Every structure is written in structure tokens, then in C-alpha cells.
């Protein structure tokens, strides 16, 4: 399994802080307590991993999503490869509260560690704090949380993911080069309140704002979803006939948009260009076929780095506050070499 280079950012978290998790309840908070009835006021230590260690995994739910499936498979597959006891209960609806319930179930089950892919920042951050209070070390993957609520190195060990702001900025920079700084853009945002949507929008919009010849005509969420992308495109694009580019926050929405354009008698790549984020196999093929002009990579294969990190933490090693992928950009000039590793 090939991973892009990972860089360490931020301050170091150390485990085994004496007195952080002991018989004295420093929090005074209600909620679930740890295995021996304690409440932890900072990062709980872990004993070295064994096959009996229970690691809970709370993936966010998405109705459609090649990225999400690749991410889940990477984590479930890596746990199996290393012989770990992964407690994974897939979601059933895309409501953030449903993910909250699944996190609470694993806190109540007193798992030894938790891996969480947060649906959004607002709803999930308090659950990270709740897990820490219950003396369960949390490893966040993919999307981030609100660090004013859940603090890295205190409430959770680390975030293993992609720099979403950089992904948006890379996409904008590609578009600026391609159009010599002239474009009218419709932006399809991901799930409202998710760090992926917030960060990508921030990175992209900031770069575009520096270009006097570029304008974002409208920006609307289509929830990172194929069907919603299709439906929003049908409703939105006829209102903006001068738009010549679409920025879609993920490949799934791009697939829906391509379909909607066809239904409107238009061809992506001819009548309007699409720039996207992810790097799925289908998206990469669309780049090769000229239907998507550019894709900024968001590598979902976090399984190996996640379990390396959990192992290190359980041995008492220092862990950086975040471990971020370095993402690449793909267009017609380099897509052929990427296609074999696309997910
Ligand atoms: O958080 C990562 C994003 O979530 C991926 O870009 C997307 O495909 C998924 O829905």
C-alpha cells in the first residue's frame, strides 16, 4: 500500500502523564468513567497493544463515496493485517447525531482506544472530550475537530489527515495557471461544518480573491454526495450561464455534476471545466478522458500510519499534534502515471 509522504506538524503529545488519569477525579464531570471508574483530565496513557486490546473505530456515514470506502478498507484491512481487535460498527444515516450515538456506545463499552473520522467539527468535538474524560485515548483521522473545544495533546492524541486548506489552495493555483487568472466559477462545497469543506473553501477562495480577473459566482453545499451534486447542478448551473469553471470539493459531487451537464446537453471539458479533489479511480479516468480538468489528491489510505501511531503511543513515545499527508495535483499531463495507484 503506497502512502504519500507524511510530515509532522505541531507540538508533541506524550503519554503516561503521571496523575493525569488516576483515582482522583480531577474533572468533576459527569458522563462515562474509565475502566476502573476514573475520570481523566488529560491524555490517558495506554498499555502496549496486544490482540486483546479493543480499538473502536467510528467512521462517518456517507451514502455514496469511493473515498470513504477506501478509507474504511485501509483501516479495517490494516487492523486485520496486524491482528488487532477493531470494534467497528458502520453508520446508517448521515445525521451527525447518529455518529455521536455510535461514539457514545463505544465509550460505554470502555474500549481501550478510539479512532474517529468526524462528520463535522461542531457536533463531534464534545464527544472527543467525553472520550478523554472516560480515559479513552482518541486518534482522529481524515477530518479535524474544533481545537477550541477538543485540544490536541490534551483531549486527543493526534489528527492523521490531509491539509484541507492546502488542497483548496493547490486547486486554485492550478486554475489560475490554466486560465491566466480569468474565470467565472461555481463552487460546490462539501458537508457543511466539516473541516474538509471549510478548509478547502478557505484555501481556494483566498487564492481566487487575489486574482482581479477571477470571480466565484456562487458557492453552495452538495454534501460530498453524487446525487446531491447532480441535483444542485441541475438547479444552480442554469442560473449562472456565464460560468466557465466549476470547483467541486470532491470527486463524488463531480460525478453528479458531469451527469447533470449531460442531461442539460452540455459537456464537461468543452462547455465548462471542472476541478475536483480526491483522486478516485473513476475521477482519474475522467481526467484521462477530459471530463475533469484537474484533481487535487486527498489520499484516504491512513490505516498503516494510524496503527503505527497507536503502537508508538502505547509504548509511551511522543506523538505530533497532527500528521498530514502531502497531496499532489493531477491533470492531463501526469494522470497516466497516477491511474494505477488511484483508489
Ligand atoms: O474528508 C474527506 C472528504 O470526505 C473526501 O474528499 C470526500 O470524498 C469525502 O466525502
CSV table of C-alpha atoms and ligand atoms in Angstrom, one decimal:
chain,number,residue,atom,x,y,z
A,1,UNK,CA,0.0,0.0,0.0
A,2,UNK,CA,1.5,3.3,-1.1
A,3,UNK,CA,1.3,6.4,1.1
A,4,UNK,CA,2.3,9.9,0.3
A,5,UNK,CA,5.0,11.4,2.5
A,6,UNK,CA,3.8,12.3,5.9
A,7,UNK,CA,5.1,15.3,7.8
A,8,UNK,CA,4.8,16.1,11.5
A,9,UNK,CA,3.3,19.4,12.5
A,10,UNK,CA,2.7,21.0,15.8
A,11,UNK,CA,3.6,20.2,19.4
A,12,UNK,CA,4.3,16.8,20.7
A,13,UNK,CA,1.9,14.8,22.8
A,14,UNK,CA,3.4,12.5,25.5
A,15,UNK,CA,1.6,9.6,27.1
A,16,UNK,CA,1.9,8.4,30.6
A,17,UNK,CA,1.5,11.8,32.2
A,18,UNK,CA,1.6,10.7,35.9
A,19,UNK,CA,-1.5,11.6,37.7
A,20,UNK,CA,-3.4,12.5,34.6
A,21,UNK,CA,-5.6,9.6,34.9
A,22,UNK,CA,-5.8,8.2,38.4
A,23,UNK,CA,-8.0,7.6,41.4
A,24,UNK,CA,-8.6,11.3,42.0
A,25,UNK,CA,-11.3,12.6,39.7
A,26,UNK,CA,-9.8,15.9,38.6
A,27,UNK,CA,-12.6,16.7,36.2
A,28,UNK,CA,-15.5,16.5,38.4
A,29,UNK,CA,-17.5,16.0,35.2
A,30,UNK,CA,-20.4,13.6,34.8
A,31,UNK,CA,-20.6,11.1,32.0
A,32,UNK,CA,-18.9,7.7,31.5
A,33,UNK,CA,-15.8,7.0,33.5
A,34,UNK,CA,-12.9,4.8,32.6
A,35,UNK,CA,-12.3,1.1,33.0
A,36,UNK,CA,-11.6,1.4,36.7
A,37,UNK,CA,-14.1,4.2,37.3
A,38,UNK,CA,-11.6,7.1,36.9
A,39,UNK,CA,-12.1,10.4,35.1
A,40,UNK,CA,-9.1,11.6,33.1
A,41,UNK,CA,-8.2,15.3,33.0
A,42,UNK,CA,-5.7,14.9,30.1
A,43,UNK,CA,-4.5,12.3,27.6
A,44,UNK,CA,-4.9,8.9,29.2
A,45,UNK,CA,-2.0,6.5,28.8
A,46,UNK,CA,-2.3,3.2,27.0
A,47,UNK,CA,-0.7,-0.2,27.8
A,48,UNK,CA,1.2,-1.7,24.9
A,49,UNK,CA,-1.1,-3.1,22.2
A,50,UNK,CA,-2.0,-6.8,22.2
A,51,UNK,CA,-4.5,-8.8,20.2
A,52,UNK,CA,-6.9,-8.3,23.1
A,53,UNK,CA,-6.8,-4.5,23.0
A,54,UNK,CA,-10.1,-3.2,21.9
A,55,UNK,CA,-9.8,-0.3,19.4
A,56,UNK,CA,-13.1,1.3,18.5
A,57,UNK,CA,-13.5,2.8,15.0
A,58,UNK,CA,-16.2,5.3,14.4
A,59,UNK,CA,-16.3,6.1,10.7
A,60,UNK,CA,-18.7,8.9,9.5
A,61,UNK,CA,-21.5,7.8,7.3
A,62,UNK,CA,-21.8,8.7,3.6
A,63,UNK,CA,-24.5,7.4,1.2
A,64,UNK,CA,-22.1,7.4,-1.7
A,65,UNK,CA,-18.3,7.6,-1.6
A,66,UNK,CA,-15.4,5.8,-3.2
A,67,UNK,CA,-13.1,7.9,-0.9
A,68,UNK,CA,-14.9,6.8,2.2
A,69,UNK,CA,-14.9,3.2,1.2
A,70,UNK,CA,-11.1,3.3,0.5
A,71,UNK,CA,-10.6,5.0,3.9
A,72,UNK,CA,-12.6,2.3,5.8
A,73,UNK,CA,-10.9,-0.5,3.9
A,74,UNK,CA,-7.5,0.9,4.7
A,75,UNK,CA,-8.2,1.0,8.4
A,76,UNK,CA,-10.2,-2.3,8.7
A,77,UNK,CA,-7.6,-4.1,6.5
A,78,UNK,CA,-4.6,-2.8,8.4
A,79,UNK,CA,-6.1,-3.8,11.8
A,80,UNK,CA,-6.8,-7.3,10.4
A,81,UNK,CA,-3.2,-7.5,9.0
A,82,UNK,CA,-1.7,-6.6,12.4
A,83,UNK,CA,-4.1,-8.9,14.3
A,84,UNK,CA,-5.8,-6.2,16.2
A,85,UNK,CA,-9.3,-6.3,17.7
A,86,UNK,CA,-11.1,-3.5,15.8
A,87,UNK,CA,-14.6,-2.7,17.0
A,88,UNK,CA,-16.3,-1.2,14.0
A,89,UNK,CA,-20.0,-0.5,13.7
A,90,UNK,CA,-20.8,1.2,10.4
A,91,UNK,CA,-23.2,4.1,10.3
A,92,UNK,CA,-26.7,4.0,8.9
A,93,UNK,CA,-27.6,7.7,8.3
A,94,UNK,CA,-25.7,10.9,7.5
A,95,UNK,CA,-27.0,12.7,10.6
A,96,UNK,CA,-24.2,13.9,12.8
A,97,UNK,CA,-26.1,12.8,15.9
A,98,UNK,CA,-26.1,9.2,14.7
A,99,UNK,CA,-22.3,9.3,14.7
A,100,UNK,CA,-22.5,10.8,18.2
A,101,UNK,CA,-24.5,7.8,19.4
A,102,UNK,CA,-22.0,5.4,17.9
A,103,UNK,CA,-19.2,7.1,19.7
A,104,UNK,CA,-21.1,7.1,23.0
A,105,UNK,CA,-21.8,3.3,22.6
A,106,UNK,CA,-18.0,2.7,22.3
A,107,UNK,CA,-17.3,5.0,25.3
A,108,UNK,CA,-19.9,3.0,27.3
A,109,UNK,CA,-18.3,-0.3,26.1
A,110,UNK,CA,-15.0,1.1,27.6
A,111,UNK,CA,-12.8,0.4,24.5
A,112,UNK,CA,-9.1,0.9,25.0
A,113,UNK,CA,-8.7,3.5,22.2
A,114,UNK,CA,-10.9,5.2,19.7
A,115,UNK,CA,-10.3,6.2,16.1
A,116,UNK,CA,-12.8,8.8,14.9
A,117,UNK,CA,-13.4,10.3,11.5
A,118,UNK,CA,-15.6,13.4,12.5
A,119,UNK,CA,-18.7,14.2,10.4
A,120,UNK,CA,-18.3,17.9,11.3
A,121,UNK,CA,-16.4,20.0,13.8
A,122,UNK,CA,-19.2,21.3,16.0
A,123,UNK,CA,-21.1,18.1,16.8
A,124,UNK,CA,-18.2,15.7,17.2
A,125,UNK,CA,-15.7,17.8,19.2
A,126,UNK,CA,-17.6,17.5,22.5
A,127,UNK,CA,-17.6,13.7,22.0
A,128,UNK,CA,-13.8,13.7,21.8
A,129,UNK,CA,-13.7,15.5,25.1
A,130,UNK,CA,-16.2,12.9,26.6
A,131,UNK,CA,-13.9,10.0,25.5
A,132,UNK,CA,-10.9,11.6,27.1
A,133,UNK,CA,-12.8,12.1,30.3
A,134,UNK,CA,-13.7,8.4,30.2
A,135,UNK,CA,-9.9,7.8,29.9
A,136,UNK,CA,-10.0,6.6,26.3
A,137,UNK,CA,-7.2,7.9,24.1
A,138,UNK,CA,-8.7,9.3,20.8
A,139,UNK,CA,-6.9,9.2,17.4
A,140,UNK,CA,-8.7,11.5,14.9
A,141,UNK,CA,-8.4,10.6,11.2
A,142,UNK,CA,-9.3,12.4,8.0
A,143,UNK,CA,-11.3,15.5,9.1
A,144,UNK,CA,-10.4,17.7,12.1
A,145,UNK,CA,-12.3,18.9,15.1
A,146,UNK,CA,-12.7,22.3,16.7
A,147,UNK,CA,-9.5,22.8,18.6
A,148,UNK,CA,-11.1,25.4,20.9
A,149,UNK,CA,-13.2,22.5,22.2
A,150,UNK,CA,-11.1,19.5,21.8
A,151,UNK,CA,-7.4,20.2,22.2
A,152,UNK,CA,-4.7,18.0,20.6
A,153,UNK,CA,-2.3,16.6,23.1
A,154,UNK,CA,-4.9,17.1,25.9
A,155,UNK,CA,-8.3,15.7,24.6
A,156,UNK,CA,-7.0,13.7,21.7
A,157,UNK,CA,-3.6,12.3,20.7
A,158,UNK,CA,-3.3,13.5,17.1
A,159,UNK,CA,-5.1,14.2,13.8
A,160,UNK,CA,-3.9,12.0,11.0
A,161,UNK,CA,-5.3,13.5,7.8
A,162,UNK,CA,-4.8,15.9,4.9
A,163,UNK,CA,-4.3,19.7,5.0
A,164,UNK,CA,-7.7,20.7,3.6
A,165,UNK,CA,-6.7,24.4,3.3
A,166,UNK,CA,-3.7,23.5,1.2
A,167,UNK,CA,-5.8,21.2,-1.0
A,168,UNK,CA,-8.1,24.1,-1.8
A,169,UNK,CA,-5.2,26.4,-2.4
A,170,UNK,CA,-3.4,23.9,-4.7
A,171,UNK,CA,-6.6,23.6,-6.8
A,172,UNK,CA,-6.9,27.4,-7.1
A,173,UNK,CA,-3.3,27.7,-8.1
A,174,UNK,CA,-3.8,25.1,-10.9
A,175,UNK,CA,-6.8,27.0,-12.1
A,176,UNK,CA,-5.1,30.4,-12.0
A,177,UNK,CA,-2.2,29.0,-14.2
A,178,UNK,CA,-4.6,27.3,-16.6
A,179,UNK,CA,-6.8,30.3,-17.1
A,180,UNK,CA,-4.2,33.0,-16.8
A,181,UNK,CA,-6.2,34.4,-14.0
A,182,UNK,CA,-9.6,34.7,-15.8
A,183,UNK,CA,-12.5,32.6,-14.8
A,184,UNK,CA,-16.1,32.7,-13.6
A,185,UNK,CA,-16.5,29.9,-11.1
A,186,UNK,CA,-19.4,28.0,-9.4
A,187,UNK,CA,-18.2,26.2,-6.2
A,188,UNK,CA,-19.8,23.0,-4.9
A,189,UNK,CA,-19.0,22.7,-1.2
A,190,UNK,CA,-18.8,19.5,0.8
A,191,UNK,CA,-20.7,18.7,4.1
A,192,UNK,CA,-21.5,21.9,5.9
A,193,UNK,CA,-19.3,22.4,9.0
A,194,UNK,CA,-16.8,19.6,8.1
A,195,UNK,CA,-13.2,20.6,8.2
A,196,UNK,CA,-12.8,19.2,4.6
A,197,UNK,CA,-15.4,21.7,3.3
A,198,UNK,CA,-14.4,24.6,5.5
A,199,UNK,CA,-10.7,24.2,4.8
A,200,UNK,CA,-11.0,23.6,1.0
A,201,UNK,CA,-13.3,26.6,0.6
A,202,UNK,CA,-10.9,28.8,2.7
A,203,UNK,CA,-7.8,27.8,0.7
A,204,UNK,CA,-9.4,28.1,-2.7
A,205,UNK,CA,-11.4,31.3,-2.1
A,206,UNK,CA,-8.3,33.1,-0.6
A,207,UNK,CA,-6.2,32.4,-3.7
A,208,UNK,CA,-9.0,33.3,-6.1
A,209,UNK,CA,-9.7,36.6,-4.2
A,210,UNK,CA,-6.1,37.7,-5.1
A,211,UNK,CA,-7.0,37.5,-8.9
A,212,UNK,CA,-8.9,40.5,-10.2
A,213,UNK,CA,-10.0,38.5,-13.3
A,214,UNK,CA,-11.5,35.6,-11.3
A,215,UNK,CA,-14.8,35.5,-9.6
A,216,UNK,CA,-16.7,32.9,-7.6
A,217,UNK,CA,-20.3,33.5,-8.8
A,218,UNK,CA,-22.0,31.2,-6.2
A,219,UNK,CA,-21.0,28.7,-3.6
A,220,UNK,CA,-23.3,26.0,-2.3
A,221,UNK,CA,-23.1,22.7,-0.4
A,222,UNK,CA,-23.9,19.4,-2.1
A,223,UNK,CA,-22.8,17.4,0.9
A,224,UNK,CA,-19.9,15.5,-0.8
A,225,UNK,CA,-22.6,13.3,-2.4
A,226,UNK,CA,-23.1,12.2,-6.0
A,227,UNK,CA,-26.9,12.5,-6.2
A,228,UNK,CA,-26.9,15.9,-4.3
A,229,UNK,CA,-24.1,17.1,-6.6
A,230,UNK,CA,-26.3,16.1,-9.6
A,231,UNK,CA,-29.4,17.8,-8.1
A,232,UNK,CA,-27.7,21.0,-7.1
A,233,UNK,CA,-26.0,21.3,-10.5
A,234,UNK,CA,-29.4,21.0,-12.3
A,235,UNK,CA,-30.8,23.7,-10.0
A,236,UNK,CA,-27.8,26.0,-9.9
A,237,UNK,CA,-26.0,26.0,-13.2
A,238,UNK,CA,-28.8,27.3,-15.4
A,239,UNK,CA,-28.9,30.5,-13.2
A,240,UNK,CA,-25.2,31.2,-14.0
A,241,UNK,CA,-24.9,30.8,-17.8
A,242,UNK,CA,-21.6,32.8,-17.8
A,243,UNK,CA,-19.8,30.3,-15.5
A,244,UNK,CA,-16.9,28.7,-17.3
A,245,UNK,CA,-15.4,26.7,-14.4
A,246,UNK,CA,-16.7,24.5,-11.5
A,247,UNK,CA,-14.8,23.8,-8.4
A,248,UNK,CA,-16.2,20.7,-6.8
A,249,UNK,CA,-14.9,19.8,-3.3
A,250,UNK,CA,-14.8,16.1,-4.1
A,251,UNK,CA,-14.9,13.6,-6.9
A,252,UNK,CA,-18.3,12.2,-5.9
A,253,UNK,CA,-20.0,15.6,-6.5
A,254,UNK,CA,-18.0,15.9,-9.7
A,255,UNK,CA,-19.6,12.7,-11.0
A,256,UNK,CA,-23.1,14.0,-10.3
A,257,UNK,CA,-22.2,17.3,-11.9
A,258,UNK,CA,-20.9,15.6,-15.1
A,259,UNK,CA,-24.2,13.6,-15.3
A,260,UNK,CA,-26.3,16.8,-14.8
A,261,UNK,CA,-24.3,18.6,-17.5
A,262,UNK,CA,-25.0,15.7,-19.9
A,263,UNK,CA,-28.7,16.0,-19.1
A,264,UNK,CA,-28.6,19.7,-19.8
A,265,UNK,CA,-27.0,19.0,-23.2
A,266,UNK,CA,-23.6,20.2,-22.1
A,267,UNK,CA,-20.2,18.5,-22.0
A,268,UNK,CA,-17.8,19.0,-19.1
A,269,UNK,CA,-14.3,19.8,-20.5
A,270,UNK,CA,-15.9,21.6,-23.5
A,271,UNK,CA,-18.7,23.8,-22.3
A,272,UNK,CA,-17.4,24.2,-18.8
A,273,UNK,CA,-14.3,22.9,-16.9
A,274,UNK,CA,-14.3,21.0,-13.6
A,275,UNK,CA,-11.6,21.0,-11.0
A,276,UNK,CA,-12.0,18.4,-8.2
A,277,UNK,CA,-10.4,16.9,-5.1
A,278,UNK,CA,-9.8,13.2,-4.1
A,279,UNK,CA,-8.1,11.1,-6.8
A,280,UNK,CA,-10.5,8.2,-7.1
A,281,UNK,CA,-10.0,5.7,-9.9
A,282,UNK,CA,-13.2,6.9,-11.6
A,283,UNK,CA,-12.1,10.6,-11.1
A,284,UNK,CA,-8.7,9.8,-12.5
A,285,UNK,CA,-10.2,8.1,-15.5
A,286,UNK,CA,-12.4,11.2,-16.0
A,287,UNK,CA,-9.2,13.3,-16.1
A,288,UNK,CA,-7.7,10.9,-18.7
A,289,UNK,CA,-11.0,11.2,-20.7
A,290,UNK,CA,-11.1,15.0,-20.5
A,291,UNK,CA,-14.2,15.2,-18.4
A,292,UNK,CA,-12.4,16.6,-15.3
A,293,UNK,CA,-9.6,19.1,-15.9
A,294,UNK,CA,-7.7,18.6,-12.7
A,295,UNK,CA,-7.8,16.7,-9.4
A,296,UNK,CA,-6.0,17.6,-6.2
A,297,UNK,CA,-5.2,14.4,-4.3
A,298,UNK,CA,-6.7,13.6,-0.9
A,299,UNK,CA,-5.2,10.2,0.0
A,300,UNK,CA,-7.6,8.1,2.1
A,301,UNK,CA,-5.1,5.3,3.0
A,302,UNK,CA,-4.5,6.1,6.6
A,303,UNK,CA,-4.5,2.6,8.0
A,304,UNK,CA,-0.7,2.0,8.2
A,305,UNK,CA,0.1,5.4,9.7
A,306,UNK,CA,-2.8,5.1,12.1
A,307,UNK,CA,-1.7,1.8,13.6
A,308,UNK,CA,2.0,2.8,13.6
A,309,UNK,CA,0.9,5.9,15.6
A,310,UNK,CA,-1.3,4.0,18.1
A,311,UNK,CA,1.5,1.4,18.6
A,312,UNK,CA,4.0,4.3,19.3
A,313,UNK,CA,1.6,6.0,21.7
A,314,UNK,CA,1.0,2.7,23.5
A,315,UNK,CA,4.8,2.4,24.0
A,316,UNK,CA,4.9,5.9,25.5
A,317,UNK,CA,6.5,7.6,22.6
A,318,UNK,CA,5.9,11.3,21.8
A,319,UNK,CA,3.3,11.9,19.0
A,320,UNK,CA,3.0,15.1,17.0
A,321,UNK,CA,-0.3,17.0,17.3
A,322,UNK,CA,-1.0,16.4,13.6
A,323,UNK,CA,0.3,14.1,10.9
A,324,UNK,CA,-0.5,15.5,7.5
A,325,UNK,CA,-0.3,14.0,4.0
A,326,UNK,CA,1.5,15.9,1.3
A,327,UNK,CA,-1.0,15.9,-1.7
A,328,UNK,CA,-0.3,16.2,-5.4
A,329,UNK,CA,-2.2,17.6,-8.3
A,330,UNK,CA,-3.1,15.6,-11.5
A,331,UNK,CA,-4.2,16.8,-14.9
A,332,UNK,CA,-3.8,15.5,-18.5
A,333,UNK,CA,0.0,15.8,-18.3
A,334,UNK,CA,0.5,13.3,-15.4
A,335,UNK,CA,-2.7,11.4,-14.9
A,336,UNK,CA,-1.4,8.2,-16.7
A,337,UNK,CA,1.3,7.6,-14.1
A,338,UNK,CA,-1.2,8.1,-11.2
A,339,UNK,CA,-4.0,5.9,-12.6
A,340,UNK,CA,-2.5,2.6,-11.4
A,341,UNK,CA,-2.4,3.8,-7.8
A,342,UNK,CA,-5.8,5.6,-7.8
A,343,UNK,CA,-8.3,4.2,-5.3
B,1,LIG,O1,-13.0,14.3,4.4
B,1,LIG,C1,-12.5,13.9,3.2
B,1,LIG,C2,-13.6,14.0,2.2
B,1,LIG,O2,-14.7,13.3,2.6
B,1,LIG,C3,-13.3,13.5,0.8
B,1,LIG,O3,-12.8,14.4,-0.1
B,1,LIG,C4,-14.6,13.1,0.3
B,1,LIG,O4,-14.6,12.4,-0.9
B,1,LIG,C5,-15.2,12.6,1.5
B,1,LIG,O5,-16.6,12.7,1.5
